[in-house]
Short mmCIF file of C-alpha atoms and ligand atoms in Angstrom, two decimals:
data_model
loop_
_atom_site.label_atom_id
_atom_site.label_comp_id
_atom_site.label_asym_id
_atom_site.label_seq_id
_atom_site.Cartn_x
_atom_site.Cartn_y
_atom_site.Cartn_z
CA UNK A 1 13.95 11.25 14.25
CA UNK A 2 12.92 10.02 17.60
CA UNK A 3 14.08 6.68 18.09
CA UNK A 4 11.34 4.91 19.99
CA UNK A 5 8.37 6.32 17.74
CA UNK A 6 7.18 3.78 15.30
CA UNK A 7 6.50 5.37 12.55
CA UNK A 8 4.95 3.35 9.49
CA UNK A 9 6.98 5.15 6.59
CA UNK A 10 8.35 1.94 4.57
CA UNK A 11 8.08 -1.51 5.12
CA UNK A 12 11.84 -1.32 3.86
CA UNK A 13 11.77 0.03 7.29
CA UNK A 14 10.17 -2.45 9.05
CA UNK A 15 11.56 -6.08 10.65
CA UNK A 16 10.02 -9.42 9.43
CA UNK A 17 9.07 -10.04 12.62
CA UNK A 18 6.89 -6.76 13.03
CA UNK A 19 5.75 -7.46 9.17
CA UNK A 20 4.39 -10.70 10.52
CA UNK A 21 2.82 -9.35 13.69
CA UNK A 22 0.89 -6.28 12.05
CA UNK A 23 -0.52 -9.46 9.10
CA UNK A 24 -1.12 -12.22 11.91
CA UNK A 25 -2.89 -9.65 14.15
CA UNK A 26 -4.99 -7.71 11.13
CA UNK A 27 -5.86 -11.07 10.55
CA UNK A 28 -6.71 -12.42 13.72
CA UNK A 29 -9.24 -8.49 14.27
CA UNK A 30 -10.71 -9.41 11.55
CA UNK A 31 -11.95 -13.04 12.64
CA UNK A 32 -13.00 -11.78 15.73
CA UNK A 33 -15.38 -9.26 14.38
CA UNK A 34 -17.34 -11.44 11.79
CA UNK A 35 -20.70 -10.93 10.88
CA UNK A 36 -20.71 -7.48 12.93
CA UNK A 37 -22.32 -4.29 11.28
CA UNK A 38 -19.45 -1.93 10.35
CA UNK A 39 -20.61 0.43 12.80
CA UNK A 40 -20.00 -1.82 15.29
CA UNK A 41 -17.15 -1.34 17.89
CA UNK A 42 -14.60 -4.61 18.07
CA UNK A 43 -14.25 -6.57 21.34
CA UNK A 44 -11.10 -4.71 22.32
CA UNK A 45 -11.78 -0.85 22.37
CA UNK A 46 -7.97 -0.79 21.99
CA UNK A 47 -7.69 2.37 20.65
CA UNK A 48 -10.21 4.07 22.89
CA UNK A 49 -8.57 7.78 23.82
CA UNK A 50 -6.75 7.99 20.59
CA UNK A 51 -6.54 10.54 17.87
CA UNK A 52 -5.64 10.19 14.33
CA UNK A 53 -5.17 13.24 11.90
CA UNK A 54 -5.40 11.99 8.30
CA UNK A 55 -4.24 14.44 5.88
CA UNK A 56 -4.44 14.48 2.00
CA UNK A 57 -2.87 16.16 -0.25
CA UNK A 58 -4.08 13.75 -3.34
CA UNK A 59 -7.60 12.37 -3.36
CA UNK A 60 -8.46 9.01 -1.84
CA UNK A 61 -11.52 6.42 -1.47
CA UNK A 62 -10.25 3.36 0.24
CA UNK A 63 -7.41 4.36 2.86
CA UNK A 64 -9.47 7.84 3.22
CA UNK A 65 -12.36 5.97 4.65
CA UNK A 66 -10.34 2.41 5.79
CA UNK A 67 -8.87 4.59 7.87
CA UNK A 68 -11.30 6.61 9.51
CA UNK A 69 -13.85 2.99 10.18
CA UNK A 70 -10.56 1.71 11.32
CA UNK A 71 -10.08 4.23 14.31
CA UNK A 72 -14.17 3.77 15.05
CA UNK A 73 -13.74 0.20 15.46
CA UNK A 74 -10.87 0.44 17.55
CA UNK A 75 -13.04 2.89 20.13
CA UNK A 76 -10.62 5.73 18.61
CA UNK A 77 -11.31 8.65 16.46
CA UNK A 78 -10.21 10.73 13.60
CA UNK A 79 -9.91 14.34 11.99
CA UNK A 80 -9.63 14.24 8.23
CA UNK A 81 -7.77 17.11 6.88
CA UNK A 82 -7.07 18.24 3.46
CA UNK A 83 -3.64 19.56 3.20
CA UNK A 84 -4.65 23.05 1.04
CA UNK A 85 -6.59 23.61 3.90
CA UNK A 86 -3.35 23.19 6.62
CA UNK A 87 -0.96 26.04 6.64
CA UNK A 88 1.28 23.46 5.28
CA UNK A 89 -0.53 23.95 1.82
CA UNK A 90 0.92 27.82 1.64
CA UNK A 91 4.12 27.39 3.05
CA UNK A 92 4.58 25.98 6.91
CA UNK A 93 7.52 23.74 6.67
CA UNK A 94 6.93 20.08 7.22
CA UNK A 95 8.61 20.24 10.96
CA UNK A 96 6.82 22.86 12.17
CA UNK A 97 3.60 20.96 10.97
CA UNK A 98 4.74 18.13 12.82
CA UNK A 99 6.06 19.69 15.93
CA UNK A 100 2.15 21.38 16.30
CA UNK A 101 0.20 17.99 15.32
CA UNK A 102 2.17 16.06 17.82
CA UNK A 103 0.56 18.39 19.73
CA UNK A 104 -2.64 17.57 19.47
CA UNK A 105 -3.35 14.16 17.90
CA UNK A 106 -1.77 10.44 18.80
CA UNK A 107 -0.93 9.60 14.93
CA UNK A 108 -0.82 11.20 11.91
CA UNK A 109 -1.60 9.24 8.28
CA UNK A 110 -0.50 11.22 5.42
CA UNK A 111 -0.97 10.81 1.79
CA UNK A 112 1.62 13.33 -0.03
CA UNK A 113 2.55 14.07 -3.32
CA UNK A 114 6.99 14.16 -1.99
CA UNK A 115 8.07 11.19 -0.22
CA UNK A 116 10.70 13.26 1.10
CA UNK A 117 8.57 15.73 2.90
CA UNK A 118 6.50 13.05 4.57
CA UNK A 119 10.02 11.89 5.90
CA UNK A 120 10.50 15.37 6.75
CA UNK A 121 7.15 15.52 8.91
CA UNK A 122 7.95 12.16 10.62
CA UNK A 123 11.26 13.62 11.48
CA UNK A 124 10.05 16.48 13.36
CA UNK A 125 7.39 14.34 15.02
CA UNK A 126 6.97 13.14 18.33
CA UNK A 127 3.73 10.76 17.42
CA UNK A 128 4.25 7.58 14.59
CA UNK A 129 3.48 8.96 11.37
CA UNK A 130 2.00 6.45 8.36
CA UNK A 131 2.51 6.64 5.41
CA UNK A 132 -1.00 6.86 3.18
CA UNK A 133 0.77 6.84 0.00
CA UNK A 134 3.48 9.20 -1.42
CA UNK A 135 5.17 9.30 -5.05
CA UNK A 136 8.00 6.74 -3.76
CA UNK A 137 5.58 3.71 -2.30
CA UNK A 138 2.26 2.75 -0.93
CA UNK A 139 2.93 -0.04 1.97
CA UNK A 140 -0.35 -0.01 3.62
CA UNK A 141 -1.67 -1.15 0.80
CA UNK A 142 0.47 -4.04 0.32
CA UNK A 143 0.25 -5.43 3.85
CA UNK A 144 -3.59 -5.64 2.62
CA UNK A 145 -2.77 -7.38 -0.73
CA UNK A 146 -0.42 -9.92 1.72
CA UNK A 147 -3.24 -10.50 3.94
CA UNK A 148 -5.43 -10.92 1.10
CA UNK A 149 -3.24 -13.22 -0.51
CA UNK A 150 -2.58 -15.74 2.18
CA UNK A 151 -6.89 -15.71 2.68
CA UNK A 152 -6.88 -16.99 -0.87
CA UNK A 153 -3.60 -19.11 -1.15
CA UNK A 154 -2.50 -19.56 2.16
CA UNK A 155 1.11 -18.79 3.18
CA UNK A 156 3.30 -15.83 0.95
CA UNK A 157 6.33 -17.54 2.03
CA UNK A 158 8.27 -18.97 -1.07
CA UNK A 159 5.51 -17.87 -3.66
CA UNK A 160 5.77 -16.16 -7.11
CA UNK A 161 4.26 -12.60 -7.81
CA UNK A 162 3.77 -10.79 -11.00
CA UNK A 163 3.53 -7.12 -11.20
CA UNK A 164 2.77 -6.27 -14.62
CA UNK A 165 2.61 -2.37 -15.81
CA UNK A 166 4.19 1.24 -14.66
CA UNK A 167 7.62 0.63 -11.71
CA UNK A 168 5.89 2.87 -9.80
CA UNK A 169 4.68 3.36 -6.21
CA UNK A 170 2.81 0.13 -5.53
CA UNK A 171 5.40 -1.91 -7.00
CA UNK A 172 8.30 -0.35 -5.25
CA UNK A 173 5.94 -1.35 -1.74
CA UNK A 174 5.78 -5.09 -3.37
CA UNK A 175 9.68 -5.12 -3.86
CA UNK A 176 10.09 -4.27 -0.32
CA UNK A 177 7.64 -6.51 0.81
CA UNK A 178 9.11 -9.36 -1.04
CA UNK A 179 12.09 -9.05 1.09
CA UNK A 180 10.11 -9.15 4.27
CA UNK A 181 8.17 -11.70 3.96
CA UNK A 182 10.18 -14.18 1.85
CA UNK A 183 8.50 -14.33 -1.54
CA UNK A 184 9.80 -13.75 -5.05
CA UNK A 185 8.68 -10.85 -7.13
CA UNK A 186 8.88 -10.84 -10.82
CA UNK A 187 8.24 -7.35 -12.24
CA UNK A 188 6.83 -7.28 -16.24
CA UNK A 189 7.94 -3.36 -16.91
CA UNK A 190 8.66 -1.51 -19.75
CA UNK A 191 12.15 -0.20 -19.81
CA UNK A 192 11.13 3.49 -20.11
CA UNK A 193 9.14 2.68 -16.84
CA UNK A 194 10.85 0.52 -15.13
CA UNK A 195 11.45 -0.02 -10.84
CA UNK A 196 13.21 3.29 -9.75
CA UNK A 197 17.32 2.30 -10.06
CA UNK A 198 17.96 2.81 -6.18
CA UNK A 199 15.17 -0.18 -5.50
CA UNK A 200 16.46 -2.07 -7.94
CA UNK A 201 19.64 -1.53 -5.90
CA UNK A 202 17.82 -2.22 -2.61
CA UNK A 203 16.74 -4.93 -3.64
CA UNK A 204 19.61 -6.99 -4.76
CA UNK A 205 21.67 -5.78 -1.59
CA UNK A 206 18.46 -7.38 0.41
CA UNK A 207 19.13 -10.64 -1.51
CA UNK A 208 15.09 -9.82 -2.41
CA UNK A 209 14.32 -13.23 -4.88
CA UNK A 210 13.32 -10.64 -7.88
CA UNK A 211 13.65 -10.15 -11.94
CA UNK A 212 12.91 -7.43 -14.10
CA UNK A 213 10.94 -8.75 -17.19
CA UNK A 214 10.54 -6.76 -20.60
CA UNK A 215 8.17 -9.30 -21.91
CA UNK A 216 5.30 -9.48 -19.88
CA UNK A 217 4.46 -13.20 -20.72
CA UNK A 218 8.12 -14.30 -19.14
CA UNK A 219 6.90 -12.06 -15.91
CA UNK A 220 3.58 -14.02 -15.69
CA UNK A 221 4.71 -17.17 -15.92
CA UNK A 222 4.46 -19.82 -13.02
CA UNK A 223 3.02 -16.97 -10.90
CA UNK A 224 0.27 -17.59 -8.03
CA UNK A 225 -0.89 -14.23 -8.07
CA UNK A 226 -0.66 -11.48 -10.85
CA UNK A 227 -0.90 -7.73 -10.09
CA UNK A 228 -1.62 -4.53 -12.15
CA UNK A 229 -1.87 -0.95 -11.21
CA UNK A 230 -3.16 1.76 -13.44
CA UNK A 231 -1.12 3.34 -15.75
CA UNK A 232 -1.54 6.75 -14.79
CA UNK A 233 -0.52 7.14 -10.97
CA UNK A 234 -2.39 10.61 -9.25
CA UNK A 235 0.57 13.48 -10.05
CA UNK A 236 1.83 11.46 -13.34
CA UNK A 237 0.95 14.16 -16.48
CA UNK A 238 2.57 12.31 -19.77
CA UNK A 239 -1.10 10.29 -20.44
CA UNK A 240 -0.74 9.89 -23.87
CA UNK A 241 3.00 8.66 -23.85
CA UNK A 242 2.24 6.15 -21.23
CA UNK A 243 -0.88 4.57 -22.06
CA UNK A 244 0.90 3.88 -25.60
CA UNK A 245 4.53 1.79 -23.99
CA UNK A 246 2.09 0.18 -21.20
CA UNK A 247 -0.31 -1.28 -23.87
CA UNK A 248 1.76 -4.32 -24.29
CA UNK A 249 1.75 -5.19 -20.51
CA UNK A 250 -2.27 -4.94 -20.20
CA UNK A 251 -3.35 -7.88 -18.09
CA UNK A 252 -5.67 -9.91 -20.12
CA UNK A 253 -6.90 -13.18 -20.15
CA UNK A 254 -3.93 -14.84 -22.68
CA UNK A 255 -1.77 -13.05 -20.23
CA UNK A 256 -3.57 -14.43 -16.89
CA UNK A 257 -3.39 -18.39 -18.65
CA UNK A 258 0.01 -18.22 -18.76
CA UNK A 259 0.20 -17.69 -14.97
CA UNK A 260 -0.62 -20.98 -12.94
CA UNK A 261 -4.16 -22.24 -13.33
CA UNK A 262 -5.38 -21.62 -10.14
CA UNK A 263 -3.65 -17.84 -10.20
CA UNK A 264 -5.33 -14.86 -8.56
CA UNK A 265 -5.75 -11.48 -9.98
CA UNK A 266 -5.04 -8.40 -7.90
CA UNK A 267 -5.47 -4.49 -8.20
CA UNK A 268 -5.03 -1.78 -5.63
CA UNK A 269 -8.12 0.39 -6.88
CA UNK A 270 -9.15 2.44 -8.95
CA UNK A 271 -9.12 0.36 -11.95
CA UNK A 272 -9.32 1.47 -15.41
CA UNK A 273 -10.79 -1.52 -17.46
CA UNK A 274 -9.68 -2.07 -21.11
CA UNK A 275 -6.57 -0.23 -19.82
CA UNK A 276 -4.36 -1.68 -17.67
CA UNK A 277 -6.80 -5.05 -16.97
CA UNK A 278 -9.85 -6.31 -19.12
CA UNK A 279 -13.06 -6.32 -17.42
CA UNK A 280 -13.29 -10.21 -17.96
CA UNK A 281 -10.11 -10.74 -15.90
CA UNK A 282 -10.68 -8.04 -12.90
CA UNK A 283 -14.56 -9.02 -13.18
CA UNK A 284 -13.74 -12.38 -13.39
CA UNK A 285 -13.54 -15.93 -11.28
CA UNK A 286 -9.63 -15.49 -10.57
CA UNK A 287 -10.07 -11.61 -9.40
CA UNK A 288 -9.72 -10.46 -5.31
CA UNK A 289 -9.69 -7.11 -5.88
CA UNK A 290 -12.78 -6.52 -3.70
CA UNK A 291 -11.73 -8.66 -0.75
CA UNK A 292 -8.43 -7.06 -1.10
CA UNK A 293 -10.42 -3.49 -0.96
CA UNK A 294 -12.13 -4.61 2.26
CA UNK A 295 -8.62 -5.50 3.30
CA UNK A 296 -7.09 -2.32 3.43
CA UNK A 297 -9.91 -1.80 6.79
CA UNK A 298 -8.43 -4.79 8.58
CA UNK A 299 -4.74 -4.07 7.49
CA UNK A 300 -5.31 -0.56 9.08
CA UNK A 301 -6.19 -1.78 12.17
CA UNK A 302 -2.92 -4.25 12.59
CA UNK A 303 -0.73 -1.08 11.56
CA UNK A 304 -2.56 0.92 14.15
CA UNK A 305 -2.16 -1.62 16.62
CA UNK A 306 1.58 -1.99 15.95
CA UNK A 307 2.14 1.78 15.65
CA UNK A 308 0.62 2.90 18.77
CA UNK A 309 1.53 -0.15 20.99
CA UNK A 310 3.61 2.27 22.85
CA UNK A 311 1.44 4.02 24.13
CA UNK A 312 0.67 8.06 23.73
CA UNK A 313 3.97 10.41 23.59
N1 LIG B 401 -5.81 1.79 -3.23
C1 LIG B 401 -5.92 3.00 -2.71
O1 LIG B 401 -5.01 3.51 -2.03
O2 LIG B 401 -7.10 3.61 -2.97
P1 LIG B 401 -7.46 5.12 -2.66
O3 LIG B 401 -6.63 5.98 -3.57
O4 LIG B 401 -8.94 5.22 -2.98
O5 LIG B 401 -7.15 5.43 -1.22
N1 LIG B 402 -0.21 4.14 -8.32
C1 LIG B 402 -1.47 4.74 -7.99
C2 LIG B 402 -2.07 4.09 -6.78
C3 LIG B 402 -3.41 4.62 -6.38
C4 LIG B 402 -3.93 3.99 -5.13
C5 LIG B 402 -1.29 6.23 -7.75
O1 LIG B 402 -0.29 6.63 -7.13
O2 LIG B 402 -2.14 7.02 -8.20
#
């Protein structure tokens, strides 16, 4: 891997320090562009000249088009690809792939179904590559739900987060960002779907402030903010099996009461209500889950910023 490229893979990856910049400054491009139409440029056309290639291989609503309004606020501008329509869909190895779109483009977002071969694209890249999702973790969406969080409750530093549901993607992105910006993360999993064992292991070498919960009321409890994700992640094919050891862990309202009284609810999107949440809870007073959608526009913008702050290779 090219040293110098930042690449947005992990925010395992990442320092505090550029954890905190990519927040303060989504934060701060946000502000500045109140009350603007969304097809309005921002001040700062800081992106003007750039190109991003956003490719799927799974479907997407949120980063998809959070993404792509991102870039056209920023003066930039995007191609969306789907990857059964790249080469890469029938065979072209990841590097090659890379090699070629460094090419062309300034950035590449990919959502994958392999972790590994995203890592195997960023390799061979000479452009930062982000990371749009994969089986192993989803950080752009959790330096939304941070920025979302500290809107609503102010700083993340020293508070209490519950993830209740599957160990899967999203969670593993809230493990790692517990460790970068200093809160504690209590995890309410079943243990046939618990964390994956090497972020548990991560996680206590990182001296991360976390606990693994079997009993989702212990997870809950104290917590300023409680978080589900569905139960069936895009890729995941045992329905049936899950839906049945996840039923305990559904976040209801007995479950939200035992979390502080003024807690806030949060979901990543799409939501599947009477599943993993009741609709009273995500539709109700204590949920963010639309404010943490809109989110995932600004947080896009700060991890543009930070990734292309370089310059063009
Ligand atoms: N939360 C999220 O990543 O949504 P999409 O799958 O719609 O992009
Ligand atoms: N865990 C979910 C997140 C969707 C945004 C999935 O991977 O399908």
């Amino acid at each position: 891997m090219v040293e110098d490229i930042r690449h947005f893979l992990d925010l395992a990856d990442l320092s505090p320090e550029d954890a905190r910049t990519i927040i303060d400054n989504s934060a701060e491009m946000k502000q500045q562009r109140l009350g603007r139409t969304k097809g309005a440029g921002d001040d700062e056309a800081s992106l003007k000249g750039y190109l991003l290639a956003l490719i799927f291989e799974k479907p997407s609503t949120r980063t998809r088009v959070s993404f792509d309004v991102a870039m056209r606020q920023l003066g930039g501008e995007t191609i969306v690809l789907s990857a059964a329509d790249l080469q890469l869909g029938r065979g072209e190895s990841e590097a090659d792939t890379g090699q070629v779109l460094s090419r062309y483009v300034d950035a590449i977002m990919i959502r994958g179904n392999s972790h590994a071969r995203v890592e195997k694209l960023a390799a061979a890249a000479t452009i930062p590559v982000i990371n749009g999702l994969t089986d192993f973790s989803h950080p752009c969406q959790i330096m939304a739900d941070v920025l979302t969080f500290e809107e609503h409750c102010g700083s993340i530093v020293g508070k209490t987060i519950a993830w209740l549901g599957d160990g899967n993607n999203v969670a593993v992105s809230w493990v790692h960002a517990a460790a970068k910006f200093g809160f504690e993360i209590k995890l309410g999993c079943p243990p046939d779907l618990n964390l994956r064992p090497e972020v548990i292991e991560w996680a206590s070498r990182e001296n991360v402030s976390f606990s693994l919960h079997e009993n989702p009321d212990d997870a809950v409890r104290g917590a300023d903010c409680v978080v589900a994700d569905t139960w069936v992640s895009m890729g995941d094919e045992d329905t049936d099996r899950r839906k049945k050891i996840l039923q305990p862990y559904q976040v209801n309202q007995a479950l939200m009461d035992n979390a502080k009284p003024d807690a806030i609810f949060m979901h990543c999107l799409p939501a599947y209500r009477g599943d993993e949440v009741t609709a009273d809870v995500i539709d109700g007073p204590q949920s963010v889950v639309f404010d943490e959608a809109e989110n995932r526009l600004h947080a896009q913008k700060g991890i543009l910023a930070w990734c292309l702050a370089q310059g063009a290779s």
